[in-house]
Structures are given as structure tokens and as C-alpha cells.
Short mmCIF file of N, CA, C and O in Angstrom, two decimals:
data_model
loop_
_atom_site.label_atom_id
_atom_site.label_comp_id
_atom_site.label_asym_id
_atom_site.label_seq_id
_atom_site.Cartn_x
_atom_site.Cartn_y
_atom_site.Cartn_z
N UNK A 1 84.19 34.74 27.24
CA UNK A 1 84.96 35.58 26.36
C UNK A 1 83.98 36.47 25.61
O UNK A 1 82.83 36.08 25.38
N UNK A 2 84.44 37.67 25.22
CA UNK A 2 83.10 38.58 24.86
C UNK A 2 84.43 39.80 24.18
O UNK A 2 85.25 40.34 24.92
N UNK A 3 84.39 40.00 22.83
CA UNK A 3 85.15 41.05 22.07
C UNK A 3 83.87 42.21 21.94
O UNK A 3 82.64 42.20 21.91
N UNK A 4 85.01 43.22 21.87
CA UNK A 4 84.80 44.16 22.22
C UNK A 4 84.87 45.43 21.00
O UNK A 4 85.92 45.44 20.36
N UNK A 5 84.02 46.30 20.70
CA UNK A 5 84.32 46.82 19.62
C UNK A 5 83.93 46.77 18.42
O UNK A 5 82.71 46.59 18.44
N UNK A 6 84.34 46.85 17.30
CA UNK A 6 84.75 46.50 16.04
C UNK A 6 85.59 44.90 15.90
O UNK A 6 86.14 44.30 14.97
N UNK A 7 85.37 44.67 17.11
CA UNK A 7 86.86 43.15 17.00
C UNK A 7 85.94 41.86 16.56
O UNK A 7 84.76 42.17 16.44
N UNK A 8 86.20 40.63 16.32
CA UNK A 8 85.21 39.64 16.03
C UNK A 8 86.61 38.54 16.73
O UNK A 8 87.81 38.79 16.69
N UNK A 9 85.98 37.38 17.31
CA UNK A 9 86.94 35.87 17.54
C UNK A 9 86.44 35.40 17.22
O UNK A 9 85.35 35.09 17.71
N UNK A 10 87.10 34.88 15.68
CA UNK A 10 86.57 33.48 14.89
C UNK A 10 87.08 31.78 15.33
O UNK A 10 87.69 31.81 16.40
N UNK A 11 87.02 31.07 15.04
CA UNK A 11 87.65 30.18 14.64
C UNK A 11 87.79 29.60 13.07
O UNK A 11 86.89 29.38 12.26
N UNK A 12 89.23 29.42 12.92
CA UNK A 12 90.01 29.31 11.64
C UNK A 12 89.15 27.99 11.12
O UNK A 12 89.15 26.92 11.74
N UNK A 13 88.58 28.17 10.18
CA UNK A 13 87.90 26.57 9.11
C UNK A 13 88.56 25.93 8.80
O UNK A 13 88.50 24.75 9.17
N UNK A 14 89.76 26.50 7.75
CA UNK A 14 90.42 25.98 6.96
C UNK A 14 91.80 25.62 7.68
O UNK A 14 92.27 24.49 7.58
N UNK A 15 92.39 26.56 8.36
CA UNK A 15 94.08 26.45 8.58
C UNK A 15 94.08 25.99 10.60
O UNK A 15 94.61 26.47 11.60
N UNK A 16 93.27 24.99 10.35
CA UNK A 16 93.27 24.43 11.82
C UNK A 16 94.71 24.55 12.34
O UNK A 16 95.42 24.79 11.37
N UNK A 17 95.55 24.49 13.65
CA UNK A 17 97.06 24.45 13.78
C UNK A 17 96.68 23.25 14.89
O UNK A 17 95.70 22.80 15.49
N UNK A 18 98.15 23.02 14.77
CA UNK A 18 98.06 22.16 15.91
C UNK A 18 99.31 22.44 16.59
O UNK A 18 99.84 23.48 16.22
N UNK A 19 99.96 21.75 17.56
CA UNK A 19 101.13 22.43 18.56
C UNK A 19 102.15 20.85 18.60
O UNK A 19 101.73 19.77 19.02
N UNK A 20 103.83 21.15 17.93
CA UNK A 20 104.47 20.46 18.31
C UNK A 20 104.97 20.35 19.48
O UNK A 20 104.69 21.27 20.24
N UNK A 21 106.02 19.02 20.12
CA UNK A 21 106.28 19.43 21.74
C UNK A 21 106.85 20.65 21.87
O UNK A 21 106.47 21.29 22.85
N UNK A 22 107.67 21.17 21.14
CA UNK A 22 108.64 22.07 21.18
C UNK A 22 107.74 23.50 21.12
O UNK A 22 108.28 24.57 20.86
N UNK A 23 106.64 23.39 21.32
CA UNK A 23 105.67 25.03 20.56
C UNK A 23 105.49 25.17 19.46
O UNK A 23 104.50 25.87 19.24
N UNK A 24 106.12 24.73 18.39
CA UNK A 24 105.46 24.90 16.97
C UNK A 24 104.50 24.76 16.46
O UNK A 24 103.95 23.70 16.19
N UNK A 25 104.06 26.13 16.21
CA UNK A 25 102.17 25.78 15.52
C UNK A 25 102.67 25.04 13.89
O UNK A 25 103.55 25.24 13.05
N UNK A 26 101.57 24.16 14.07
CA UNK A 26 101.74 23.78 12.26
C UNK A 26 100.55 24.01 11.69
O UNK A 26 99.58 23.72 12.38
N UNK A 27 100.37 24.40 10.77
CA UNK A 27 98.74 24.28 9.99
C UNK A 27 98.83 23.32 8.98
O UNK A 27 99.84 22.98 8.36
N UNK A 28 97.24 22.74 8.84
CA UNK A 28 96.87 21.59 8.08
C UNK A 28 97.02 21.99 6.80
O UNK A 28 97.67 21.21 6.11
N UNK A 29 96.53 23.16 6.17
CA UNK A 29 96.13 23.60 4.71
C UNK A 29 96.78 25.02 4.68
O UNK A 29 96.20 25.93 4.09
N UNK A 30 98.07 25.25 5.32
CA UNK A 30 98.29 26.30 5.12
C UNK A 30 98.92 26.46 3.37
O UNK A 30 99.71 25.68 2.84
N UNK A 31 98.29 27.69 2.72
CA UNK A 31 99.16 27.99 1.54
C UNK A 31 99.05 29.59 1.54
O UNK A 31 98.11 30.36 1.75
N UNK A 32 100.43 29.77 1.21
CA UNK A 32 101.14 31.11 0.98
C UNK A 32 100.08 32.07 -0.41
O UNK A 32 100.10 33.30 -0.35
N UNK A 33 99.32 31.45 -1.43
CA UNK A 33 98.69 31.76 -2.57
C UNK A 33 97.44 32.45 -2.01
O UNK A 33 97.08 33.52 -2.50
N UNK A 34 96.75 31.88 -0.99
CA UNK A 34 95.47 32.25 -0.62
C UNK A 34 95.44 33.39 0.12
O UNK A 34 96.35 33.30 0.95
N UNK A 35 94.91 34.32 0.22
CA UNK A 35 94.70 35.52 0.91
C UNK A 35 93.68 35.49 1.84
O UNK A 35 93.86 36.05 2.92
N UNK A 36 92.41 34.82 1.53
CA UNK A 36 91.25 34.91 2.32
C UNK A 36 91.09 33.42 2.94
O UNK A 36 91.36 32.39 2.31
N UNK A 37 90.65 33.45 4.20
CA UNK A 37 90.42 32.28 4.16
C UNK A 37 89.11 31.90 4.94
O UNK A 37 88.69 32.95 5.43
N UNK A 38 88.25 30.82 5.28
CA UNK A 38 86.95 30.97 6.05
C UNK A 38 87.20 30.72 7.30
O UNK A 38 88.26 30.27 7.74
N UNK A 39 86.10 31.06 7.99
CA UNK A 39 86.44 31.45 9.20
C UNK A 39 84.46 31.25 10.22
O UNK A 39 83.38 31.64 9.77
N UNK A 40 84.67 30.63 11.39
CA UNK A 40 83.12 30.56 11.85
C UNK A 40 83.32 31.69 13.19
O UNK A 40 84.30 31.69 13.94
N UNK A 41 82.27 32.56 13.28
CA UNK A 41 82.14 33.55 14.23
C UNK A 41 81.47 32.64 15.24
O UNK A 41 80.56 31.81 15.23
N UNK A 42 82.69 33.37 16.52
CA UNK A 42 82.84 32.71 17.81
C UNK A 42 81.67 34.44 18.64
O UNK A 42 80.54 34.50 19.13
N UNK A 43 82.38 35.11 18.48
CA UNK A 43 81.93 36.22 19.26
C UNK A 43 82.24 37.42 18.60
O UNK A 43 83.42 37.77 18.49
N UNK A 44 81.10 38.23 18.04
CA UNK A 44 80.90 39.52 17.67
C UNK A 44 81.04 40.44 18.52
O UNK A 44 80.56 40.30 19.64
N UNK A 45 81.82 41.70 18.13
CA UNK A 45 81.95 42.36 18.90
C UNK A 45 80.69 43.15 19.51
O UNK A 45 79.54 42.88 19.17
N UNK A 46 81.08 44.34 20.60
CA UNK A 46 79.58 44.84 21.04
C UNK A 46 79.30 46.01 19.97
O UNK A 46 78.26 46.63 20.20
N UNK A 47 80.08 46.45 18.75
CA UNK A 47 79.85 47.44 17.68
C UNK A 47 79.36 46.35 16.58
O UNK A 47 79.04 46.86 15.50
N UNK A 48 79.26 45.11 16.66
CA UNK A 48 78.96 44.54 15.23
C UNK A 48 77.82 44.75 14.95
O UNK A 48 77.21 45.21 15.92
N UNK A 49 77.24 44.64 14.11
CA UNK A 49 75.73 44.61 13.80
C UNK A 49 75.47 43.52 12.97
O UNK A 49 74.84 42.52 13.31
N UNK A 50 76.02 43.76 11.75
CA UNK A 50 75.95 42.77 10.52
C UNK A 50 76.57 40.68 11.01
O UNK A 50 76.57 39.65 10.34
N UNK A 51 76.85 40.90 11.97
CA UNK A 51 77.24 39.20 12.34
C UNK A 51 76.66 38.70 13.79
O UNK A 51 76.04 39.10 14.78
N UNK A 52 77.23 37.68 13.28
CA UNK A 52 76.05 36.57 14.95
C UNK A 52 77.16 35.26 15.11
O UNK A 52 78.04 34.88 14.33
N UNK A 53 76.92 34.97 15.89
CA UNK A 53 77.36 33.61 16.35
C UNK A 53 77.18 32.50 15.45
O UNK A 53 76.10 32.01 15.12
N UNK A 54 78.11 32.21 15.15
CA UNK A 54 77.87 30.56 14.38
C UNK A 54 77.90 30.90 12.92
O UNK A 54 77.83 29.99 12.09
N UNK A 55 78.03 32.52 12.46
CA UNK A 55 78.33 33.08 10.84
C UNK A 55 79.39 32.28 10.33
O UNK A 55 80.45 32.26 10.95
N UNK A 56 79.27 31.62 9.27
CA UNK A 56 80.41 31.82 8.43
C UNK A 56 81.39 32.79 7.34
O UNK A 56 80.85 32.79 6.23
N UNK A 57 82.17 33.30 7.36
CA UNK A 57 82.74 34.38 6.75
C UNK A 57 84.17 33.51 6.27
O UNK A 57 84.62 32.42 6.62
N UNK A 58 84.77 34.87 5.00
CA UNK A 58 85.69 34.75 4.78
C UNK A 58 86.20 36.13 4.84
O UNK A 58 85.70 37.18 4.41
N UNK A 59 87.68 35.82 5.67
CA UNK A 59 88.07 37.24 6.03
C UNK A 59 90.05 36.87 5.83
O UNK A 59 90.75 35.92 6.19
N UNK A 60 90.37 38.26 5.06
CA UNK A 60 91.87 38.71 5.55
C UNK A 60 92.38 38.20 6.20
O UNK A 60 92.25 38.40 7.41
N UNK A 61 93.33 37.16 5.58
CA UNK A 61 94.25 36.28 6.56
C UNK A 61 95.61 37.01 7.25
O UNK A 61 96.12 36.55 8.28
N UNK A 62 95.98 37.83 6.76
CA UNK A 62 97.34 38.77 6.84
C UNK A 62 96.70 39.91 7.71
O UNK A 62 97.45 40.80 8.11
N UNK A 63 95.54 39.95 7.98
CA UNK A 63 94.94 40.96 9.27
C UNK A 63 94.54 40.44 10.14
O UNK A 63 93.91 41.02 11.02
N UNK A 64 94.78 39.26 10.14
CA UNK A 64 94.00 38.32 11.31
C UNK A 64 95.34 38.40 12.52
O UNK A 64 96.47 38.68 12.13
N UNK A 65 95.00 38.07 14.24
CA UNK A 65 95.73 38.38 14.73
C UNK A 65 95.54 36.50 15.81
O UNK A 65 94.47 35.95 16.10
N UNK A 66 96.52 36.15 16.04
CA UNK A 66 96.22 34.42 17.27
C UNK A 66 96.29 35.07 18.30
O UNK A 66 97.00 36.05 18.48
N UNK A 67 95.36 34.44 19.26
CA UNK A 67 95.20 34.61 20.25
C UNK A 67 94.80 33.22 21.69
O UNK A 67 93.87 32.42 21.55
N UNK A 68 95.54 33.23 22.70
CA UNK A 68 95.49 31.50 23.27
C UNK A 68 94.79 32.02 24.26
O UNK A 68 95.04 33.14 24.72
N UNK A 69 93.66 31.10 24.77
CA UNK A 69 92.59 31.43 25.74
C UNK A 69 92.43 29.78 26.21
O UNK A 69 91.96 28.97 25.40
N UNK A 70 92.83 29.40 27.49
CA UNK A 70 92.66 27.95 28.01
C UNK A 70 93.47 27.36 26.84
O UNK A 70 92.52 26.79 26.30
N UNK A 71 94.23 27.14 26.26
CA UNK A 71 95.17 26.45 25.70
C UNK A 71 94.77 26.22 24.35
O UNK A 71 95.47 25.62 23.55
N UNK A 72 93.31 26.85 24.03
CA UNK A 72 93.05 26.99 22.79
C UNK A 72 93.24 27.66 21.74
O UNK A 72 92.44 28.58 21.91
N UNK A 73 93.94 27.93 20.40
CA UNK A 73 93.88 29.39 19.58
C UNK A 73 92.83 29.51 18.76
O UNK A 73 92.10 28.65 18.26
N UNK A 74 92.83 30.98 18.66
CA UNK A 74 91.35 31.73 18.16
C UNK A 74 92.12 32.78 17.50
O UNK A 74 93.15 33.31 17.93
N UNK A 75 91.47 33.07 16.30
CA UNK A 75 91.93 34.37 15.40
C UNK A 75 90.43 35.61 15.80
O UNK A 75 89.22 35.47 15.99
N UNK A 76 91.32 36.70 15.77
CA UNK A 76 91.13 38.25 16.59
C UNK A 76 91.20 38.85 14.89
O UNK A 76 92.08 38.63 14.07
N UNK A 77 89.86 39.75 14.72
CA UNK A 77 90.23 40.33 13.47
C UNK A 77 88.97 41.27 13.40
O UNK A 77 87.92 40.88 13.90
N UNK A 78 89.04 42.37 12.85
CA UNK A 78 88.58 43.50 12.91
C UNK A 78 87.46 43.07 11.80
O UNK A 78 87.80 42.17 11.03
N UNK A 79 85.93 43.73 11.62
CA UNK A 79 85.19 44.09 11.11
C UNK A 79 85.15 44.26 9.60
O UNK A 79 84.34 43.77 8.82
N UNK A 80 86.17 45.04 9.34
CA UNK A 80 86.36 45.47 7.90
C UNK A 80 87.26 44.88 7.20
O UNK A 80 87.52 45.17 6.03
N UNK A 81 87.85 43.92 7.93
CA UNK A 81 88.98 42.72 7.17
C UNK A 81 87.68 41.15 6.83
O UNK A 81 87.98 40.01 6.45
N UNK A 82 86.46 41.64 7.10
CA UNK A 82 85.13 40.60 6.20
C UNK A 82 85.30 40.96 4.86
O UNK A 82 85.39 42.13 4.49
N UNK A 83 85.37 39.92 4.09
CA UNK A 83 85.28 39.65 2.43
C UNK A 83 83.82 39.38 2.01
O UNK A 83 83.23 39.75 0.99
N UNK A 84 83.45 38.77 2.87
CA UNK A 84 82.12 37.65 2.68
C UNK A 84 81.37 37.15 3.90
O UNK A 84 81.99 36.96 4.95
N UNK A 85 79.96 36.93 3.81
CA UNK A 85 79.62 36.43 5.04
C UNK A 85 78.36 35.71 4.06
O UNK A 85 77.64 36.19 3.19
N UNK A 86 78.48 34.07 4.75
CA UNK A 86 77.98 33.31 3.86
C UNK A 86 76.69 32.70 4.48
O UNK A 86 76.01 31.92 3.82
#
């Protein structure tokens, strides 16, 4: 897997999901209050500069986009939706 762009695939820190039988994602720590949440860089895009593999960040949860690759989900989120990179 390799993003492309401005794009970054994190994996979610905080709001792990998991899958009921029926398809329902549930999250562990989801709350409606938080806006940002952390996040570990899976793959920088080929425009990133400022990130690497294995970064931790906190980025724009309401710009973040799921995405299922081998039965796994991964959040898809643009460059400029970074708050923080820790």
C-alpha cells in the first residue's frame, strides 16, 4: 500500500473499531467532545515531506476518511488536517 499525494494512512490510536456480525463498526473510546484524535503514520504520501513511518500525530477526526484493505480499517487523511506531530 503506498498513498499518494498530499494523502497520509494512519492507523487510529485511540478509536480502535471493531466489527459486529451484522457489520457494525463499534469504537472503544469513541466521544462526540473530542475533535482531534492520535493517530500512528502507516504511509506518507509521495508529496509529504514533514512525516515518516511510525510518526505519531494528532489529526482532524471529522476529515479523516475509513478505508478496508485485507479486512483491515485504516484512516485516509490529507496533510493539512495534522494538528501535531509528536
Amino acid at each position: 500500500m503506498k498513498a499518494v499525494g498530499k494523502y497520509i494512512v494512519i492507523n487510529d490510536i485511540q478509536g480502535k473499531t471493531t466489527s459486529t456480525r451484522g457489520g457494525l463498526l463499534l469504537s472503544s473510546k469513541q466521544r462526540e467532545d473530542i475533535r482531534y484524535q492520535e493517530g500512528e503514520v502507516l504511509n506518507p504520501g509521495t508529496e509529504v515531506t514533514l512525516l515518516k513511518k511510525g510518526d505519531r500525530i494528532f489529526y482532524d477526526v471529522h476529515a479523516s476518511l475509513n478505508i478496508e484493505i485485507n479486512k483491515e480499517i485504516f484512516k485516509v487523511i490529507k496533510e493539512k488536517d495534522i494538528v501535531i506531530i509528536l
